[in-house]
CSV table of C-alpha atoms in Angstrom, one decimal:
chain,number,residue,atom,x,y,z
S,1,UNK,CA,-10.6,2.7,-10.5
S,2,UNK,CA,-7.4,1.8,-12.2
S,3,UNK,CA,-5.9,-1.1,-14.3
S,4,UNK,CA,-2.1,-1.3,-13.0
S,5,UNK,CA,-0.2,-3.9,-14.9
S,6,UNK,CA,3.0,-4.6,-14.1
S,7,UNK,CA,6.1,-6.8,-15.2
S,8,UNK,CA,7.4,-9.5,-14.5
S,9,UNK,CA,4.8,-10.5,-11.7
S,10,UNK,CA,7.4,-13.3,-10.8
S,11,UNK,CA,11.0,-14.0,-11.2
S,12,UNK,CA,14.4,-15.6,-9.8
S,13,UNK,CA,17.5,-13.5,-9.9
S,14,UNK,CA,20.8,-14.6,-9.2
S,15,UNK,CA,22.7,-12.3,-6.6
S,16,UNK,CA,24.5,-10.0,-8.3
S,17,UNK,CA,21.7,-9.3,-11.0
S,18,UNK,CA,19.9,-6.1,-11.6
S,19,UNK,CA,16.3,-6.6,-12.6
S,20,UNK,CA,13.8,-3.5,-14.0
S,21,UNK,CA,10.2,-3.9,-13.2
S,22,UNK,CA,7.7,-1.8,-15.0
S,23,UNK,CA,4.3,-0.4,-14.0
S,24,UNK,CA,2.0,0.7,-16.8
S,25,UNK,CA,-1.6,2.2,-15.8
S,26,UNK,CA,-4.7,2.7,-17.9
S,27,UNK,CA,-6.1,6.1,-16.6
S,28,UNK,CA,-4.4,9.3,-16.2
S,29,UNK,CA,-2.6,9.5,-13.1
S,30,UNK,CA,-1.1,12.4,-10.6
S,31,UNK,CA,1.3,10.8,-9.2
S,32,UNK,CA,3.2,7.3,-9.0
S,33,UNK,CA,4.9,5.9,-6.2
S,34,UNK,CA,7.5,3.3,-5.6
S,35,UNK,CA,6.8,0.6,-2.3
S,36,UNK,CA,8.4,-2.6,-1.2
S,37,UNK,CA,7.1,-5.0,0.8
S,38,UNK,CA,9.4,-7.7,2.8
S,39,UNK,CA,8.0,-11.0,3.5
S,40,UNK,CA,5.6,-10.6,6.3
S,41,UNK,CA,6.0,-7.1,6.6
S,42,UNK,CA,3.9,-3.7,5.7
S,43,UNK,CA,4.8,-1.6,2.8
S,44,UNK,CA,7.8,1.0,2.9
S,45,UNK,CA,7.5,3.8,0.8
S,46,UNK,CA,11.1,3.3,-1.4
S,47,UNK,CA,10.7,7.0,-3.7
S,48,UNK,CA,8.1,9.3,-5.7
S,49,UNK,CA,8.7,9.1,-9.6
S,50,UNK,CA,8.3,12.3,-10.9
S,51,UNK,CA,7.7,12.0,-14.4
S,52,UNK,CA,10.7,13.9,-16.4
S,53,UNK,CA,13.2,14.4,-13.0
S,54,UNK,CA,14.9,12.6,-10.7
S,55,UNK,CA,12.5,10.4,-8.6
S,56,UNK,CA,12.2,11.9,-4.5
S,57,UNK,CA,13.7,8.8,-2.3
S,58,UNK,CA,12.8,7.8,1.3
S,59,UNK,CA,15.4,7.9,4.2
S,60,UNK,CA,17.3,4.7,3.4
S,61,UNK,CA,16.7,3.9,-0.4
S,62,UNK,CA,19.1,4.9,-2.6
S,63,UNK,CA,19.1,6.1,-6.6
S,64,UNK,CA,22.2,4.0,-7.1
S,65,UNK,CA,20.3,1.1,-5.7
S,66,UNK,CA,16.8,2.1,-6.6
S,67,UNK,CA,16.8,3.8,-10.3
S,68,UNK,CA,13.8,4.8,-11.1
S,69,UNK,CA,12.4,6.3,-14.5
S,70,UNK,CA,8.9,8.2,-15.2
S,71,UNK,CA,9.1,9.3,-19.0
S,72,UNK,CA,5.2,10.1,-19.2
S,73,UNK,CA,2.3,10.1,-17.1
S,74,UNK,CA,1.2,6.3,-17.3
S,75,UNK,CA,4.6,4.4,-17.5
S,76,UNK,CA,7.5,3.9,-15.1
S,77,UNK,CA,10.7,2.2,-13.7
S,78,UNK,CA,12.0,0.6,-10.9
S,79,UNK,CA,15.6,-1.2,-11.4
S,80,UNK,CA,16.8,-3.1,-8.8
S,81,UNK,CA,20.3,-3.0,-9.1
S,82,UNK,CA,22.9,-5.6,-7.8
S,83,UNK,CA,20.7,-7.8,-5.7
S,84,UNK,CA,21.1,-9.5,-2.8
S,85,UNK,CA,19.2,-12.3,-0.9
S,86,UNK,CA,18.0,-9.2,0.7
S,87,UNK,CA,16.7,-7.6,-1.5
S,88,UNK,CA,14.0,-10.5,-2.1
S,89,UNK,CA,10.7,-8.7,-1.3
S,90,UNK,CA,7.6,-7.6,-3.4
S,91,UNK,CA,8.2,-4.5,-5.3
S,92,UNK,CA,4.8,-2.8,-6.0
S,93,UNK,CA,3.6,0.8,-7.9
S,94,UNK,CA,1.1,2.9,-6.8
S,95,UNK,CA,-0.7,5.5,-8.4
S,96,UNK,CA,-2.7,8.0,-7.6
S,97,UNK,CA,-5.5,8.9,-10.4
S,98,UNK,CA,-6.8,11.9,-11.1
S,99,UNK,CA,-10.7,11.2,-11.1
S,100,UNK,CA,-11.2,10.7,-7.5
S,101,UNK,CA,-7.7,11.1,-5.7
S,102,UNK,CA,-7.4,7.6,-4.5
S,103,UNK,CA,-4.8,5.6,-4.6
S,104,UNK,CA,-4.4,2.1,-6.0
S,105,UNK,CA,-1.7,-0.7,-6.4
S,106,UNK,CA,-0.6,-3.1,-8.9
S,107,UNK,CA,-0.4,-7.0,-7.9
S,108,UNK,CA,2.9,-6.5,-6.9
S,109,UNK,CA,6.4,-7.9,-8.4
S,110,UNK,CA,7.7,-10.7,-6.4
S,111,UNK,CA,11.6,-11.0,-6.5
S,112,UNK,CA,13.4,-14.2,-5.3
S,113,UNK,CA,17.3,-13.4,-5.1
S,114,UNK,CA,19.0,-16.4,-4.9
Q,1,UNK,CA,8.4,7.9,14.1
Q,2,UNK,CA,7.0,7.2,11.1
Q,3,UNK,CA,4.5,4.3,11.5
Q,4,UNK,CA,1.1,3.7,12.0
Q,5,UNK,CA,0.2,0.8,14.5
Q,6,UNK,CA,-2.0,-1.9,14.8
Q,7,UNK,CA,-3.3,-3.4,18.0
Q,8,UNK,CA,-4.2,-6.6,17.0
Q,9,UNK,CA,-1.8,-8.6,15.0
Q,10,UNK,CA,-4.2,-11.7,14.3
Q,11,UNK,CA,-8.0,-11.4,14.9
Q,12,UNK,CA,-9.5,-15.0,14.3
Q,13,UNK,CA,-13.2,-14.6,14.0
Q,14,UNK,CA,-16.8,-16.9,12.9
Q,15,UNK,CA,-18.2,-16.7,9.8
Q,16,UNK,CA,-21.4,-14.3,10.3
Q,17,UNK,CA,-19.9,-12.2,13.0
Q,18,UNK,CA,-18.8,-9.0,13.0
Q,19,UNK,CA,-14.8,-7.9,12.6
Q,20,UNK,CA,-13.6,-4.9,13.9
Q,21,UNK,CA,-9.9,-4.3,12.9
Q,22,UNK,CA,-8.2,-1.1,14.9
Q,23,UNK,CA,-5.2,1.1,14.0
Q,24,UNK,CA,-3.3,3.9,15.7
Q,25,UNK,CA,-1.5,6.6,13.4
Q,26,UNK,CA,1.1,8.8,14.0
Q,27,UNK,CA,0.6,12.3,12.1
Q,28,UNK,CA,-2.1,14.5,13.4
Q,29,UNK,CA,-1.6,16.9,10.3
Q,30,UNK,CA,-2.7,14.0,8.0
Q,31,UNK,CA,-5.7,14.5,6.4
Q,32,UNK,CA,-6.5,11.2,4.5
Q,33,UNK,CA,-7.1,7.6,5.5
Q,34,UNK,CA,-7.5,4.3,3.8
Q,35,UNK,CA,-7.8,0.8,4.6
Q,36,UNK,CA,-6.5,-1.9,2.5
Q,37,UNK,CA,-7.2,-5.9,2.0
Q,38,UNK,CA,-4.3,-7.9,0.6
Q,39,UNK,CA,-5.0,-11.4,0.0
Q,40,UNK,CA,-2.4,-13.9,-0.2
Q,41,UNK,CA,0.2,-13.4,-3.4
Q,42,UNK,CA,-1.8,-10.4,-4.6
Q,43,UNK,CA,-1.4,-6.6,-4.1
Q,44,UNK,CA,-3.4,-4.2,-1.4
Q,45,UNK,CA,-6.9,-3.9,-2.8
Q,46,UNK,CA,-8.2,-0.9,-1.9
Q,47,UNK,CA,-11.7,-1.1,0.6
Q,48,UNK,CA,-12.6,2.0,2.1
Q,49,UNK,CA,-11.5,5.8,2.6
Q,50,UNK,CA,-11.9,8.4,4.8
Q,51,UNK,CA,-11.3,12.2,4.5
Q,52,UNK,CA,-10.1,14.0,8.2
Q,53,UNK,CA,-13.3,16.3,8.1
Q,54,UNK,CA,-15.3,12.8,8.9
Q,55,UNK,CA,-15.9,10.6,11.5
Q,56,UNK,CA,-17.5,8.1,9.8
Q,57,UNK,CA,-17.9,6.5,6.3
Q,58,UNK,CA,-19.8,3.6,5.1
Q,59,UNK,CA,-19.4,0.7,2.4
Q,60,UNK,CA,-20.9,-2.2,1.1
Q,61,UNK,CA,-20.7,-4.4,4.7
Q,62,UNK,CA,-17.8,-2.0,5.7
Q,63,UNK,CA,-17.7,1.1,7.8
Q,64,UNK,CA,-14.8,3.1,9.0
Q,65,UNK,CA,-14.9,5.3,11.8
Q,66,UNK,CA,-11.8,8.2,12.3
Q,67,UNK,CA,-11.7,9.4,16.3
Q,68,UNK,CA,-8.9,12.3,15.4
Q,69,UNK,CA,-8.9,13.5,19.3
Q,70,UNK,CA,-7.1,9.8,20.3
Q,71,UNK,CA,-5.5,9.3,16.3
Q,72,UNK,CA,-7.8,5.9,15.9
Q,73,UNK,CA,-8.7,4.3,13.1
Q,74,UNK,CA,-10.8,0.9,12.9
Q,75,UNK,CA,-12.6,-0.9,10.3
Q,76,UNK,CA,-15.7,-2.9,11.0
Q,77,UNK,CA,-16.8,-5.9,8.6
Q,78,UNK,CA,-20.5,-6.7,9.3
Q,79,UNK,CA,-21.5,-10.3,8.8
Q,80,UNK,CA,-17.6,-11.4,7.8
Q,81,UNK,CA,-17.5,-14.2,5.2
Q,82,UNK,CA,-14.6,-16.6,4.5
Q,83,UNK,CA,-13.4,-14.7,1.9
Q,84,UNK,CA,-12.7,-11.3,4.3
Q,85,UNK,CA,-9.7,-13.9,5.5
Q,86,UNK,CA,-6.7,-11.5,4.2
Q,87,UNK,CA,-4.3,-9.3,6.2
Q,88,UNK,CA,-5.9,-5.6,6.2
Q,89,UNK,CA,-3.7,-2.8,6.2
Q,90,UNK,CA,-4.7,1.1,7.9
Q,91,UNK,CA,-2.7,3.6,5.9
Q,92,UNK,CA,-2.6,7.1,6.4
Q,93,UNK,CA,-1.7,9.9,4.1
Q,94,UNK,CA,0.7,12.4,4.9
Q,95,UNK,CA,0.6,16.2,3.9
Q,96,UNK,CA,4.2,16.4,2.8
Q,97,UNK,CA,5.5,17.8,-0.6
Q,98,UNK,CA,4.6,14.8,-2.0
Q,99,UNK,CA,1.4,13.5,0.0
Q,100,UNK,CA,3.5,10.3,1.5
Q,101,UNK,CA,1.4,7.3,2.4
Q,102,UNK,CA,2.2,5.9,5.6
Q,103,UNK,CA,1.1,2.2,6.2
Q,104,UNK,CA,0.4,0.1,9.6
Q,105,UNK,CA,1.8,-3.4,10.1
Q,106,UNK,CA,-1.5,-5.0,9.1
Q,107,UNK,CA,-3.5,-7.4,10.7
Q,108,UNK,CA,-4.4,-10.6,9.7
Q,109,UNK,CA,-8.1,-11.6,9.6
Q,110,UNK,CA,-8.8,-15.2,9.9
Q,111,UNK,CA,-12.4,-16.1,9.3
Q,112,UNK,CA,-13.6,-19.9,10.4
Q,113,UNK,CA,-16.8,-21.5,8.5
């Protein structure tokens, strides 16, 4: 398995606000992905970060909204830029690691915009 | 479209049955499925997987069973405890460019002493 830490695991933005969440992981990973999750709601795929080039974003996620930086293997970036009330969700990573193929999550970054 | 369905949104059980959790997906070219527990205020623990050249896997208490001809998934929880209670998640994976996982709406497993 993996060890997926990631930061702030809590916090209260005011509307407006961008925030940057960061996902570090302890084993060598594939690939990393981007999801959100809106209260009561599955998970939605927001981009792939590609370490070194411009992450690959779902139909209706946005880099301007959604910046997203990989600079190596284990460590990357989600900003959440501008927020809104809407925008109030859980932001989690997901990597893929090499030994085994599976995929894993972090505990998952929950934004309050107020 | 791009979703993978659940049958039963809520599935309220006793404590030493058996749970059987069901899911519908989408993509018949997708060639990898995985079920997830997520408890409340933590992220998806991963449970159990399944490659598309099976129809069956088994786990400690847990067993998934893949019926490709139909596109069903379900997850069955032998002798379900208290602590199973979590919303459980079917997700499959796509065989995109970039191997996009696809998740269900989940469905909440309530589990009564």
């Amino acid at each position: 398995s993996a060890v997926i830490s990631q930061k702030p695991s809590r916090d209260i933005c005011q509307r407006g606000t961008s925030l940057t969440i960061q996902c570090q992981v302890d084993s060598q990973v594939t690939m990393m992905f981007w999801y959100r999750q809106q209260p009561g709601q599955s998970l939605t795929l927001i981009a792939t970060a590609n370490q070194g080039s411009e992450a690959t974003y779902e139909s209706g996620f946005v880099i301007d909204k959604f910046p997203i930086s990989r600079p190596n293997l284990t460590f990357s970036t989600l900003t959440v830029s501008n927020m809104s009330p809407e925008d109030s969700s859980i932001y989690l990573c997901s990597v893929v690691i090499t030994v085994g193929n599976t995929i894993y999550f972090g505990e998952g970054s929950w934004l309050t915009v107020v | 479209g791009e979703s993978v369905g659940l049958h039963l949104p809520t599935l309220s059980v006793q404590e030493g049955d058996n749970s059987i959790i069901n899911c519908a997906y989408s993509n018949s070219a997708s060639d990898y499925f995985i079920w997830y527990k997520q408890e409340s205020g933590k992220g998806p623990q991963f449970i159990i997987d399944i490659r598309s050249n099976m129809d069956k896997r088994q786990g400690q208490r847990v067993t998934v069973l893949l019926n490709k001809t139909v596109k069903h998934l379900s997850l069955q929880i032998a002798a379900t405890q208290p602590g199973d209670s979590a919303v459980y998640f079917c997700a499959e994976k796509w065989n995109t460019g970039f191997q996009k996982l696809v998740f269900g709406t989940g469905t909440r497993l309530l589990v009564s002493p």
